[in-house]
CSV table of C-alpha atoms (C1' of nucleotides) in Angstrom, one decimal:
chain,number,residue,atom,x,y,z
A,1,UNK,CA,-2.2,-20.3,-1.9
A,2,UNK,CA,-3.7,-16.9,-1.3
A,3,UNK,CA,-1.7,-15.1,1.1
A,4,UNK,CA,-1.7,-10.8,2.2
A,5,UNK,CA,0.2,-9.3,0.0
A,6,UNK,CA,2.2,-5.5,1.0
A,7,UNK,CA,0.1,-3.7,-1.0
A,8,UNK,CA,-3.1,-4.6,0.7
A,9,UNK,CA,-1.4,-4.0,3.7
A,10,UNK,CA,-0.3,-1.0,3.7
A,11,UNK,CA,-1.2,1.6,5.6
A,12,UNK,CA,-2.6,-0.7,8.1
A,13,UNK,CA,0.9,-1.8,9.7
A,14,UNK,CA,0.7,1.1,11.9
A,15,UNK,CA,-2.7,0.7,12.7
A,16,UNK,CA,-2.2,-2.7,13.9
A,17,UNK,CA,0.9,-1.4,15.9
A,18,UNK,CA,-1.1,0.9,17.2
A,19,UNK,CA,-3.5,-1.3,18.3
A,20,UNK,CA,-1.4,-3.3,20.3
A,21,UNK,CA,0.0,-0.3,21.7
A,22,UNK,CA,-3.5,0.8,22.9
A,23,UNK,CA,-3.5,-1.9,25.5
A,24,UNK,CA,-0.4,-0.9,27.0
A,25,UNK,CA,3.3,0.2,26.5
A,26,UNK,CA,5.2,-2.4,24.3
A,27,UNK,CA,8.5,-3.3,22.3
A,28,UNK,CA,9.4,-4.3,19.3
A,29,UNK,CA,10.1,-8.3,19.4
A,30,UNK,CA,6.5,-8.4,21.7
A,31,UNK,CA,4.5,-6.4,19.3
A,32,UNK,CA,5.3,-9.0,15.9
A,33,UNK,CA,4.6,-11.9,18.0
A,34,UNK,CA,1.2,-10.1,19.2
A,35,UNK,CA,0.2,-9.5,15.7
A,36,UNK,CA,1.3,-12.7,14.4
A,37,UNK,CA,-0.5,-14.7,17.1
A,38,UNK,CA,-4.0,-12.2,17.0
A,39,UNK,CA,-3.7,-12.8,12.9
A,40,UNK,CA,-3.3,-16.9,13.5
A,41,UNK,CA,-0.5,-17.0,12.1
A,42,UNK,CA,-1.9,-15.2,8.8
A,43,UNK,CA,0.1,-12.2,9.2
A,44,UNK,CA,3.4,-11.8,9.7
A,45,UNK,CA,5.3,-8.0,9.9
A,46,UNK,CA,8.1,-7.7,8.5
A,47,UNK,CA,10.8,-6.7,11.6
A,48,UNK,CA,12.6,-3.9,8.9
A,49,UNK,CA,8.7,-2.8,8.3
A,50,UNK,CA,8.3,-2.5,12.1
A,51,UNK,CA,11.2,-0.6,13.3
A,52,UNK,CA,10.4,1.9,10.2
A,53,UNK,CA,6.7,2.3,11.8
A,54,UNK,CA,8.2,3.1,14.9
A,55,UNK,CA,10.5,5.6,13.5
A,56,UNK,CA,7.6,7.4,11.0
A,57,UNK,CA,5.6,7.0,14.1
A,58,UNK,CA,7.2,8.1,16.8
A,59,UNK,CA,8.7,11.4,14.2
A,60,UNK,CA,4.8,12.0,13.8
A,61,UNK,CA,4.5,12.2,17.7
A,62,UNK,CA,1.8,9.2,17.1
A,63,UNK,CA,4.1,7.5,19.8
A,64,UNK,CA,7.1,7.9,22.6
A,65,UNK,CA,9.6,5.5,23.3
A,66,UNK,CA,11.5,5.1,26.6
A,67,UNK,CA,14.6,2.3,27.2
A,68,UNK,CA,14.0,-0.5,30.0
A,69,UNK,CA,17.4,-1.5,30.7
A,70,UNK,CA,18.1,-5.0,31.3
A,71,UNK,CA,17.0,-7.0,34.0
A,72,UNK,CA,19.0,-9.9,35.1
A,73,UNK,CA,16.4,-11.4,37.6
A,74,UNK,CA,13.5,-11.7,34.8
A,75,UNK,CA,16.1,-12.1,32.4
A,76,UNK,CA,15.0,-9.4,30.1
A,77,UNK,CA,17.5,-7.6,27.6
A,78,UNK,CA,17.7,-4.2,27.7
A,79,UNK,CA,14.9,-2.7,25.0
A,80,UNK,CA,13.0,-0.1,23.6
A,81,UNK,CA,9.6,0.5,24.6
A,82,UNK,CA,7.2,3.0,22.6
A,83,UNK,CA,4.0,4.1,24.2
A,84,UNK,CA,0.7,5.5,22.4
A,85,UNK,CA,0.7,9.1,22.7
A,86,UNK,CA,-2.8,11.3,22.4
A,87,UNK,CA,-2.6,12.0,18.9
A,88,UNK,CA,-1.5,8.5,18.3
A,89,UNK,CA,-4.8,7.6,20.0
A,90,UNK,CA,-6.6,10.1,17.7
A,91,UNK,CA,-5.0,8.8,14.3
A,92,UNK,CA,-5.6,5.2,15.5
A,93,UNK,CA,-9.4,6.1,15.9
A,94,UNK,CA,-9.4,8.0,12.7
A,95,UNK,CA,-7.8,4.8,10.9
A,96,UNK,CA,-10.7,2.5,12.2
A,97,UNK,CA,-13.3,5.1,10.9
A,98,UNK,CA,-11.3,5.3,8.1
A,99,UNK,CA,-11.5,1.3,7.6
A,100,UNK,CA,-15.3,1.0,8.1
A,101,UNK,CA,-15.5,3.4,4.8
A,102,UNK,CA,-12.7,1.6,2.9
A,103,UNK,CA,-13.9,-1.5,3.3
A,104,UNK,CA,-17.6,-0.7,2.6
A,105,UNK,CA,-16.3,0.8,-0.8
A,106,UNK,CA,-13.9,-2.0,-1.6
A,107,UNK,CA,-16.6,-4.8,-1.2
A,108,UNK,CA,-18.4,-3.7,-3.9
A,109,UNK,CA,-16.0,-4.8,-6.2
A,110,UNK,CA,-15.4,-8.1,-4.8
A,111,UNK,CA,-17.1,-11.2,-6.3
A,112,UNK,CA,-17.6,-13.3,-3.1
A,113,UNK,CA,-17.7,-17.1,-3.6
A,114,UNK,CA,-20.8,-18.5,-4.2
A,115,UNK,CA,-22.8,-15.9,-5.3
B,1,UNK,CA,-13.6,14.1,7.4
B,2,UNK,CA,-12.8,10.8,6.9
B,3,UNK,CA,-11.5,9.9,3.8
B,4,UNK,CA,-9.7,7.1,2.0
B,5,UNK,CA,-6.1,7.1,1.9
B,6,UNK,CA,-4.2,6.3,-1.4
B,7,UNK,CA,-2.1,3.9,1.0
B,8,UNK,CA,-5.1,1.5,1.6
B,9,UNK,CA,-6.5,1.4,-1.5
B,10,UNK,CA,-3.3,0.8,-3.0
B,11,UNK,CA,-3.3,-2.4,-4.6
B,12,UNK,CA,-7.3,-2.3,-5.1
B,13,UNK,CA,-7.1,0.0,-7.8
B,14,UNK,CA,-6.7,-2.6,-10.2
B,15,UNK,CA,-9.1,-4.9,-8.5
B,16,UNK,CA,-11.8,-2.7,-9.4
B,17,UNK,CA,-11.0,-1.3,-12.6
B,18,UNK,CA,-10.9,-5.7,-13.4
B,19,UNK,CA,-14.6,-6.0,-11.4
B,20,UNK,CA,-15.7,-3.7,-13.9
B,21,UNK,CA,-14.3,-5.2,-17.0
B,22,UNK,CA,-15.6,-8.6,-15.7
B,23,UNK,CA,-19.0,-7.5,-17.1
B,24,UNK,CA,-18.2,-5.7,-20.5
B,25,UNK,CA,-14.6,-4.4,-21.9
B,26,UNK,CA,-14.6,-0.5,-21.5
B,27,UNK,CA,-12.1,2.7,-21.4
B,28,UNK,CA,-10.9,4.9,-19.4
B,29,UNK,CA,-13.1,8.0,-18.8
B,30,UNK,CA,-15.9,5.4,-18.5
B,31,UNK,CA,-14.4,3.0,-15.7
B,32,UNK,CA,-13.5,6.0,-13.9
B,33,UNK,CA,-17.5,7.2,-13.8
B,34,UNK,CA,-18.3,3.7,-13.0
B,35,UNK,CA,-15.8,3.9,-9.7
B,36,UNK,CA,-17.4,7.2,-8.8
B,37,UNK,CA,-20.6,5.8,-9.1
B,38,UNK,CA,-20.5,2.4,-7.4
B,39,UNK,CA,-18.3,3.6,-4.8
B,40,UNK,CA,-21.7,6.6,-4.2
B,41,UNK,CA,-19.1,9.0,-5.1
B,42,UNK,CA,-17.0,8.1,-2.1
B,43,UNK,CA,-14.0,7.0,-4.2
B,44,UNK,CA,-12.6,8.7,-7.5
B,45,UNK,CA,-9.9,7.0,-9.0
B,46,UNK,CA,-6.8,9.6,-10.6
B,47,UNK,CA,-6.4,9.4,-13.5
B,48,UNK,CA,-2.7,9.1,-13.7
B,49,UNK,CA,-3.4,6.2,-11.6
B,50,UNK,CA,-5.9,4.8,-13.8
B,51,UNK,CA,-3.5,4.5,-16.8
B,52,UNK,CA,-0.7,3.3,-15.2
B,53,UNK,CA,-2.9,0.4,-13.9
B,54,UNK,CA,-4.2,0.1,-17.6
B,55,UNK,CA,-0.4,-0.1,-18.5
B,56,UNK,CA,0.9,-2.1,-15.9
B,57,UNK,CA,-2.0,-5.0,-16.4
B,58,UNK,CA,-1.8,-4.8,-20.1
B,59,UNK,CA,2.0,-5.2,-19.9
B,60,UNK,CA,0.8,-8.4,-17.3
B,61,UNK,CA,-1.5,-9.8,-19.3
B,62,UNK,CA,-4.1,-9.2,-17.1
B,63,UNK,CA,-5.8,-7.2,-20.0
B,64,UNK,CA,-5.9,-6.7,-23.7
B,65,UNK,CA,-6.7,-3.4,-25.4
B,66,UNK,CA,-8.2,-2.4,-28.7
B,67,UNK,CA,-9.1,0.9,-30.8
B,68,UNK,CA,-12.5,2.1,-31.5
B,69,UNK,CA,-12.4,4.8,-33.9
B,70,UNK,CA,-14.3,7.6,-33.8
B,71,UNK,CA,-18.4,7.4,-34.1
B,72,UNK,CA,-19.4,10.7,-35.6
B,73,UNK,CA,-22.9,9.5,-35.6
B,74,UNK,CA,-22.9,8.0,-31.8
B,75,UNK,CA,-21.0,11.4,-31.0
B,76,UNK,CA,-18.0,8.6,-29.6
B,77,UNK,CA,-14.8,9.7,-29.6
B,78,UNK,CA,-11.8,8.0,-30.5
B,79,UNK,CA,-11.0,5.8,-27.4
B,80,UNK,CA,-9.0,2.5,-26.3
B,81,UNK,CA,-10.9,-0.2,-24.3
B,82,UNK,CA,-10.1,-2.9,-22.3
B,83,UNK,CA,-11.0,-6.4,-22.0
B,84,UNK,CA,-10.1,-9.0,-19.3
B,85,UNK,CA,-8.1,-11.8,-20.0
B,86,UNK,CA,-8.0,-15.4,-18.8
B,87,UNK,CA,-5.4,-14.1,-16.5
B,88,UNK,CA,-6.6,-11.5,-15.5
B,89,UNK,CA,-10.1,-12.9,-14.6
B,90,UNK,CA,-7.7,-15.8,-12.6
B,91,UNK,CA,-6.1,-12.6,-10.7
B,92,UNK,CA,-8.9,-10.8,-10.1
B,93,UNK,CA,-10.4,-14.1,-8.4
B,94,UNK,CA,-7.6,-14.5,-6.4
B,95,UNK,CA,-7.6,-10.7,-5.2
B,96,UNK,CA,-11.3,-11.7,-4.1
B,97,UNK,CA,-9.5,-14.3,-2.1
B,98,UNK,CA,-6.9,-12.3,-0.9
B,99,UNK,CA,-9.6,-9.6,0.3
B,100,UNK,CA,-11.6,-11.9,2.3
B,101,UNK,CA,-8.6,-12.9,4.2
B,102,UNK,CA,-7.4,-9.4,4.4
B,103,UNK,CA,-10.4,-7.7,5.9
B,104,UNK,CA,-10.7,-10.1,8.6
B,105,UNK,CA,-6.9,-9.9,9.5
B,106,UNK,CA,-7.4,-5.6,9.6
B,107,UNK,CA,-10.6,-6.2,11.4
B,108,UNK,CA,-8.6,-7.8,14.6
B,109,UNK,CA,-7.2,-4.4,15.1
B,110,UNK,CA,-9.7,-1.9,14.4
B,111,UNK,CA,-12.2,-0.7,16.9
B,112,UNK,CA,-15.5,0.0,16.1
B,113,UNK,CA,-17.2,2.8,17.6
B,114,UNK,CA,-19.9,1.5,20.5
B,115,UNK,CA,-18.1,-1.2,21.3
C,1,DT,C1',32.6,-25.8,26.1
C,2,DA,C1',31.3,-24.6,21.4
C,3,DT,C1',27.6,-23.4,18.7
C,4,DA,C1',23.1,-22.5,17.4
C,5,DT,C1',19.0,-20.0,18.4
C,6,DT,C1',16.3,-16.3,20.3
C,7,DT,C1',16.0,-11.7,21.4
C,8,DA,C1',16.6,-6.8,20.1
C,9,DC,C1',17.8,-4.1,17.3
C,10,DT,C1',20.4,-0.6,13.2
C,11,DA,C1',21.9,0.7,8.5
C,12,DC,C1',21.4,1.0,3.7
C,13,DA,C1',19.5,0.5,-0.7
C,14,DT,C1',15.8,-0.7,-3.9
C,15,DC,C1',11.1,-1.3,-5.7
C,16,DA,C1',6.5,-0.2,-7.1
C,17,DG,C1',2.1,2.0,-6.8
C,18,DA,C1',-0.1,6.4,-6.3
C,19,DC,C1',0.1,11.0,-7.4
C,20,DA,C1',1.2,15.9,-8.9
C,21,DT,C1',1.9,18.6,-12.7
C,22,DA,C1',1.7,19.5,-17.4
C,23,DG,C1',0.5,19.1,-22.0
C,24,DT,C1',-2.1,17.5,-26.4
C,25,DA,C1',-6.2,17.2,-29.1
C,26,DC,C1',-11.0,17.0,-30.5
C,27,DG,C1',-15.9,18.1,-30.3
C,28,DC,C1',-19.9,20.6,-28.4
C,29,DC,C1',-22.2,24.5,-26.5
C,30,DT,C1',-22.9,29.4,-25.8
D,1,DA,C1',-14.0,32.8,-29.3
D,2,DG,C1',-13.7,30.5,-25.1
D,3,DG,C1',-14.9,27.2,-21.8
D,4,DC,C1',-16.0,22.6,-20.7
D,5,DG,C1',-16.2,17.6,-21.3
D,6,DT,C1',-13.9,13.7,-23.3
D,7,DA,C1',-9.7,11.0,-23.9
D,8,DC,C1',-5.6,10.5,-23.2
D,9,DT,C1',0.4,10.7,-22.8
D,10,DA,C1',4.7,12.0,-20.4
D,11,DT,C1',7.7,12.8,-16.6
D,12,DG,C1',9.1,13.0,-12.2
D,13,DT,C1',8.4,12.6,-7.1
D,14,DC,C1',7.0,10.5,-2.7
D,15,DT,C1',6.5,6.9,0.6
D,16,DG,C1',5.7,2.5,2.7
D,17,DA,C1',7.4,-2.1,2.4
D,18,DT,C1',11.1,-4.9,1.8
D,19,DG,C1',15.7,-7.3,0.8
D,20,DT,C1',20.1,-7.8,2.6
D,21,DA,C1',23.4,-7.4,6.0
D,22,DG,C1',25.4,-6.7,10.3
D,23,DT,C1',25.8,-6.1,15.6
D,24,DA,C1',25.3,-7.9,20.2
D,25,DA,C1',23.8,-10.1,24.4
D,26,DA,C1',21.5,-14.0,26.6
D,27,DT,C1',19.8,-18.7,26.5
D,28,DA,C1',19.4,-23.4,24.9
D,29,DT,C1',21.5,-27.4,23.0
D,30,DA,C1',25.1,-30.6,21.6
DNA sequence: TATATTTACTACATCAGACATAGTACGCCT
DNA sequence: AGGCGTACTATGTCTGATGTAGTAAATATA
């Protein structure tokens, strides 16, 4: 069964975080299912991986985080929100241009199926 | 400048050093050139990280190595090459595998530019 | 009503790949 | 004689990912 491994990964976690993060203002729980459901189910983050991301993120000014207290009348548990910042927007654009390059040099060593 | 990260190529580095011992066993200065090359100089691999892969497969079976003596006619130094095993032509398959899934996991969260 | 599950985290320790730094040694060219 | 290219070895550090464990409140289920 070929599955992602960490290594291949890595690196990208916060990009994908960030990603999410473009859209709008999220929290941790919400942010894993997002990836896990825009992956199909492929990718899974780790919740220790997460909460370090936000920490190395959020100590690189890449984001902010603000609490939401809880809310009886939607039910919702008092929580951490973390919110792209400017730079985070810049790094996050830097990381796609950086993709585009790393995955133009990495295909060339790939043996595709059927080839 | 864009450039690629150690953190995203980690775990590729071996992947390519095994794409190029795919078609001929070789050593280390000259899988290094290769990379250069192929990769149109946009990727150099270290060389501290190119031994410890050689280390780390051999120790994996992934790769066997032998010594040439030195060629005082050919100018050839003394050197130690590399050739893929079984097993490590079975794992470099299934990094193939894991690549194709990869990519189009990361490629969910990345922007392109004109989009 | 008791318990399991989901939500929403924090703390701590370990692992492994990449890398910096440094050093050895031989041959070739100037 | 000194620098450069070739061909490595040794050692230690850094960092992201992860394993394990624990807390706590709310909600679902038996």
């Amino acid at each position: 069964m070929v599955s992602i491994s960490s290594d291949v990964i890595r690196g990208y976690n916060d990009t994908m975080i960030l990603s999410i993060l473009m859209n709008e203002p999220s929290y941790g729980y919400n942010i894993s299912k997002q990836i896990k459901s825009i992956s199909d189910e492929k990718y899974t983050i780790k919740e220790t991986t997460l909460y370090s991301a936000f920490n190395r993120m959020e100590k690189n000014e890449y984001i902010e985080s603000y609490v939401a207290e809880a809310d009886p009348e939607t039910g919702a548990k008092k929580r951490t929100y973390y919110r792209i910042t400017d730079k985070g927007i810049e790094y996050y654009k830097n990381k796609c241009d950086e993709w585009d390059l790393t995955k133009d040099v990495i295909e060339r060593f790939i043996e595709h199926k059927g080839e």
